[in-house]
Amino acid sequence: IEAMACGTPVVAFRRGAVPEIIDDGVSGWIVDTVEEAVGALRRIDSLDRARVRQTFEKRFTVERMCSDYLALYRALTSGTADAVAPTNELSRNIAMVAVPG
């Protein structure tokens, strides 16, 4: 996320939250093998750094994430958590962990 904030495309292995963070072919490349990583590095210049930054701004700014967290916390404390429509993958994952049953 920090690299994307600087407009730097990311090449990362498909592990953990990587598929939820990187928009494959937009903000970087998600790879499964070293060979794929090498290939992705060869075409890294095809990604638009301004678009990488725009992707970050759309999904990961402090304001955006705080807004999502607050909406989720309000729903959880009001008992309407099932009615929450998460606005991104991060809040969707938080909702799945935080809402029992």
mmCIF file of C-alpha atoms in Angstrom:
data_model
loop_
_atom_site.group_PDB
_atom_site.id
_atom_site.type_symbol
_atom_site.label_atom_id
_atom_site.label_comp_id
_atom_site.label_asym_id
_atom_site.label_seq_id
_atom_site.Cartn_x
_atom_site.Cartn_y
_atom_site.Cartn_z
ATOM 1 C CA ILE A 1 0.000 0.000 0.000
ATOM 2 C CA GLU A 2 2.849 2.374 0.817
ATOM 3 C CA ALA A 3 4.446 1.793 -2.595
ATOM 4 C CA MET A 4 1.124 2.417 -4.322
ATOM 5 C CA ALA A 5 0.777 5.677 -2.356
ATOM 6 C CA CYS A 6 3.959 6.809 -4.127
ATOM 7 C CA GLY A 7 2.633 5.684 -7.495
ATOM 8 C CA THR A 8 4.996 2.723 -7.566
ATOM 9 C CA PRO A 9 3.627 -0.437 -9.179
ATOM 10 C CA VAL A 10 3.947 -3.571 -7.042
ATOM 11 C CA VAL A 11 4.917 -7.108 -8.016
ATOM 12 C CA ALA A 12 3.891 -9.528 -5.277
ATOM 13 C CA PHE A 13 3.246 -13.208 -4.753
ATOM 14 C CA ARG A 14 -0.347 -14.353 -4.312
ATOM 15 C CA ARG A 15 -0.202 -14.685 -0.526
ATOM 16 C CA GLY A 16 -2.254 -13.248 2.310
ATOM 17 C CA ALA A 17 -4.089 -10.052 1.456
ATOM 18 C CA VAL A 18 -2.167 -9.367 -1.767
ATOM 19 C CA PRO A 19 -5.118 -10.174 -4.079
ATOM 20 C CA GLU A 20 -7.309 -7.800 -2.067
ATOM 21 C CA ILE A 21 -4.805 -4.957 -2.229
ATOM 22 C CA ILE A 22 -3.285 -5.055 -5.699
ATOM 23 C CA ASP A 23 -5.466 -4.602 -8.763
ATOM 24 C CA ASP A 24 -3.674 -7.015 -11.079
ATOM 25 C CA GLY A 25 -2.574 -5.196 -14.218
ATOM 26 C CA VAL A 26 -3.557 -1.807 -12.781
ATOM 27 C CA SER A 27 -1.567 -1.118 -9.606
ATOM 28 C CA GLY A 28 0.863 -3.973 -10.090
ATOM 29 C CA TRP A 29 1.083 -7.649 -10.875
ATOM 30 C CA ILE A 30 0.128 -10.630 -8.758
ATOM 31 C CA VAL A 31 2.341 -13.626 -9.464
ATOM 32 C CA ASP A 32 2.589 -17.260 -8.432
ATOM 33 C CA THR A 33 6.145 -18.130 -9.479
ATOM 34 C CA VAL A 34 9.567 -16.529 -9.701
ATOM 35 C CA GLU A 35 9.329 -16.782 -13.479
ATOM 36 C CA GLU A 36 6.062 -14.836 -13.455
ATOM 37 C CA ALA A 37 7.674 -12.213 -11.204
ATOM 38 C CA VAL A 38 10.546 -11.779 -13.652
ATOM 39 C CA GLY A 39 8.061 -11.444 -16.514
ATOM 40 C CA ALA A 40 6.036 -8.898 -14.550
ATOM 41 C CA LEU A 41 9.151 -6.829 -13.894
ATOM 42 C CA ARG A 42 9.883 -6.799 -17.617
ATOM 43 C CA ARG A 43 6.500 -5.179 -18.303
ATOM 44 C CA ILE A 44 6.279 -2.981 -15.212
ATOM 45 C CA ASP A 45 6.755 0.158 -17.322
ATOM 46 C CA SER A 46 3.429 -0.585 -19.026
ATOM 47 C CA LEU A 47 1.610 0.441 -15.836
ATOM 48 C CA ASP A 48 0.685 4.099 -15.445
ATOM 49 C CA ARG A 49 2.157 5.456 -12.195
ATOM 50 C CA ALA A 50 -0.567 8.110 -11.961
ATOM 51 C CA ARG A 51 -3.195 5.386 -12.181
ATOM 52 C CA VAL A 52 -1.395 3.416 -9.465
ATOM 53 C CA ARG A 53 -1.654 6.493 -7.227
ATOM 54 C CA GLN A 54 -5.329 6.990 -8.185
ATOM 55 C CA THR A 55 -6.046 3.388 -7.193
ATOM 56 C CA PHE A 56 -4.465 4.069 -3.803
ATOM 57 C CA GLU A 57 -6.470 7.273 -3.348
ATOM 58 C CA LYS A 58 -9.715 5.519 -4.213
ATOM 59 C CA ARG A 59 -9.240 2.680 -1.742
ATOM 60 C CA PHE A 60 -6.608 3.345 0.909
ATOM 61 C CA THR A 61 -6.449 6.959 2.035
ATOM 62 C CA VAL A 62 -6.764 7.594 5.752
ATOM 63 C CA GLU A 63 -10.060 9.398 5.168
ATOM 64 C CA ARG A 64 -11.506 6.521 3.146
ATOM 65 C CA MET A 65 -10.429 3.811 5.558
ATOM 66 C CA CYS A 66 -11.581 5.774 8.619
ATOM 67 C CA SER A 67 -14.944 6.375 6.983
ATOM 68 C CA ASP A 68 -15.327 2.650 6.297
ATOM 69 C CA TYR A 69 -14.291 1.720 9.833
ATOM 70 C CA LEU A 70 -16.689 4.248 11.370
ATOM 71 C CA ALA A 71 -19.586 3.014 9.242
ATOM 72 C CA LEU A 72 -18.873 -0.546 10.276
ATOM 73 C CA TYR A 73 -18.480 0.307 13.979
ATOM 74 C CA ARG A 74 -21.741 2.274 13.925
ATOM 75 C CA ALA A 75 -23.519 -0.667 12.333
ATOM 76 C CA LEU A 76 -22.027 -3.095 14.853
ATOM 77 C CA THR A 77 -23.009 -0.982 17.834
ATOM 78 C CA SER A 78 -26.503 -0.311 16.510
ATOM 79 C CA GLY A 79 -27.211 -3.974 15.828
ATOM 80 C CA THR A 80 -27.582 -3.456 12.084
ATOM 81 C CA ALA A 81 -24.273 -5.011 11.054
ATOM 82 C CA ASP A 82 -26.002 -7.448 8.698
ATOM 83 C CA ALA A 83 -27.289 -4.467 6.718
ATOM 84 C CA VAL A 84 -23.803 -3.030 6.161
ATOM 85 C CA ALA A 85 -22.777 -2.986 2.525
ATOM 86 C CA PRO A 86 -18.982 -2.747 2.707
ATOM 87 C CA THR A 87 -17.452 -0.288 0.258
ATOM 88 C CA ASN A 88 -14.227 -2.202 -0.269
ATOM 89 C CA GLU A 89 -12.528 -5.519 0.368
ATOM 90 C CA LEU A 90 -10.945 -4.375 3.634
ATOM 91 C CA SER A 91 -14.221 -3.447 5.310
ATOM 92 C CA ARG A 92 -15.830 -6.604 3.924
ATOM 93 C CA ASN A 93 -13.138 -8.665 5.646
ATOM 94 C CA ILE A 94 -13.513 -6.733 8.880
ATOM 95 C CA ALA A 95 -17.262 -7.289 8.796
ATOM 96 C CA MET A 96 -16.808 -11.019 8.287
ATOM 97 C CA VAL A 97 -14.465 -11.249 11.257
ATOM 98 C CA ALA A 98 -16.378 -8.897 13.528
ATOM 99 C CA VAL A 99 -19.910 -10.143 12.993
ATOM 100 C CA PRO A 100 -20.545 -13.473 14.711
ATOM 101 C CA GLY A 101 -22.591 -16.170 13.034
#
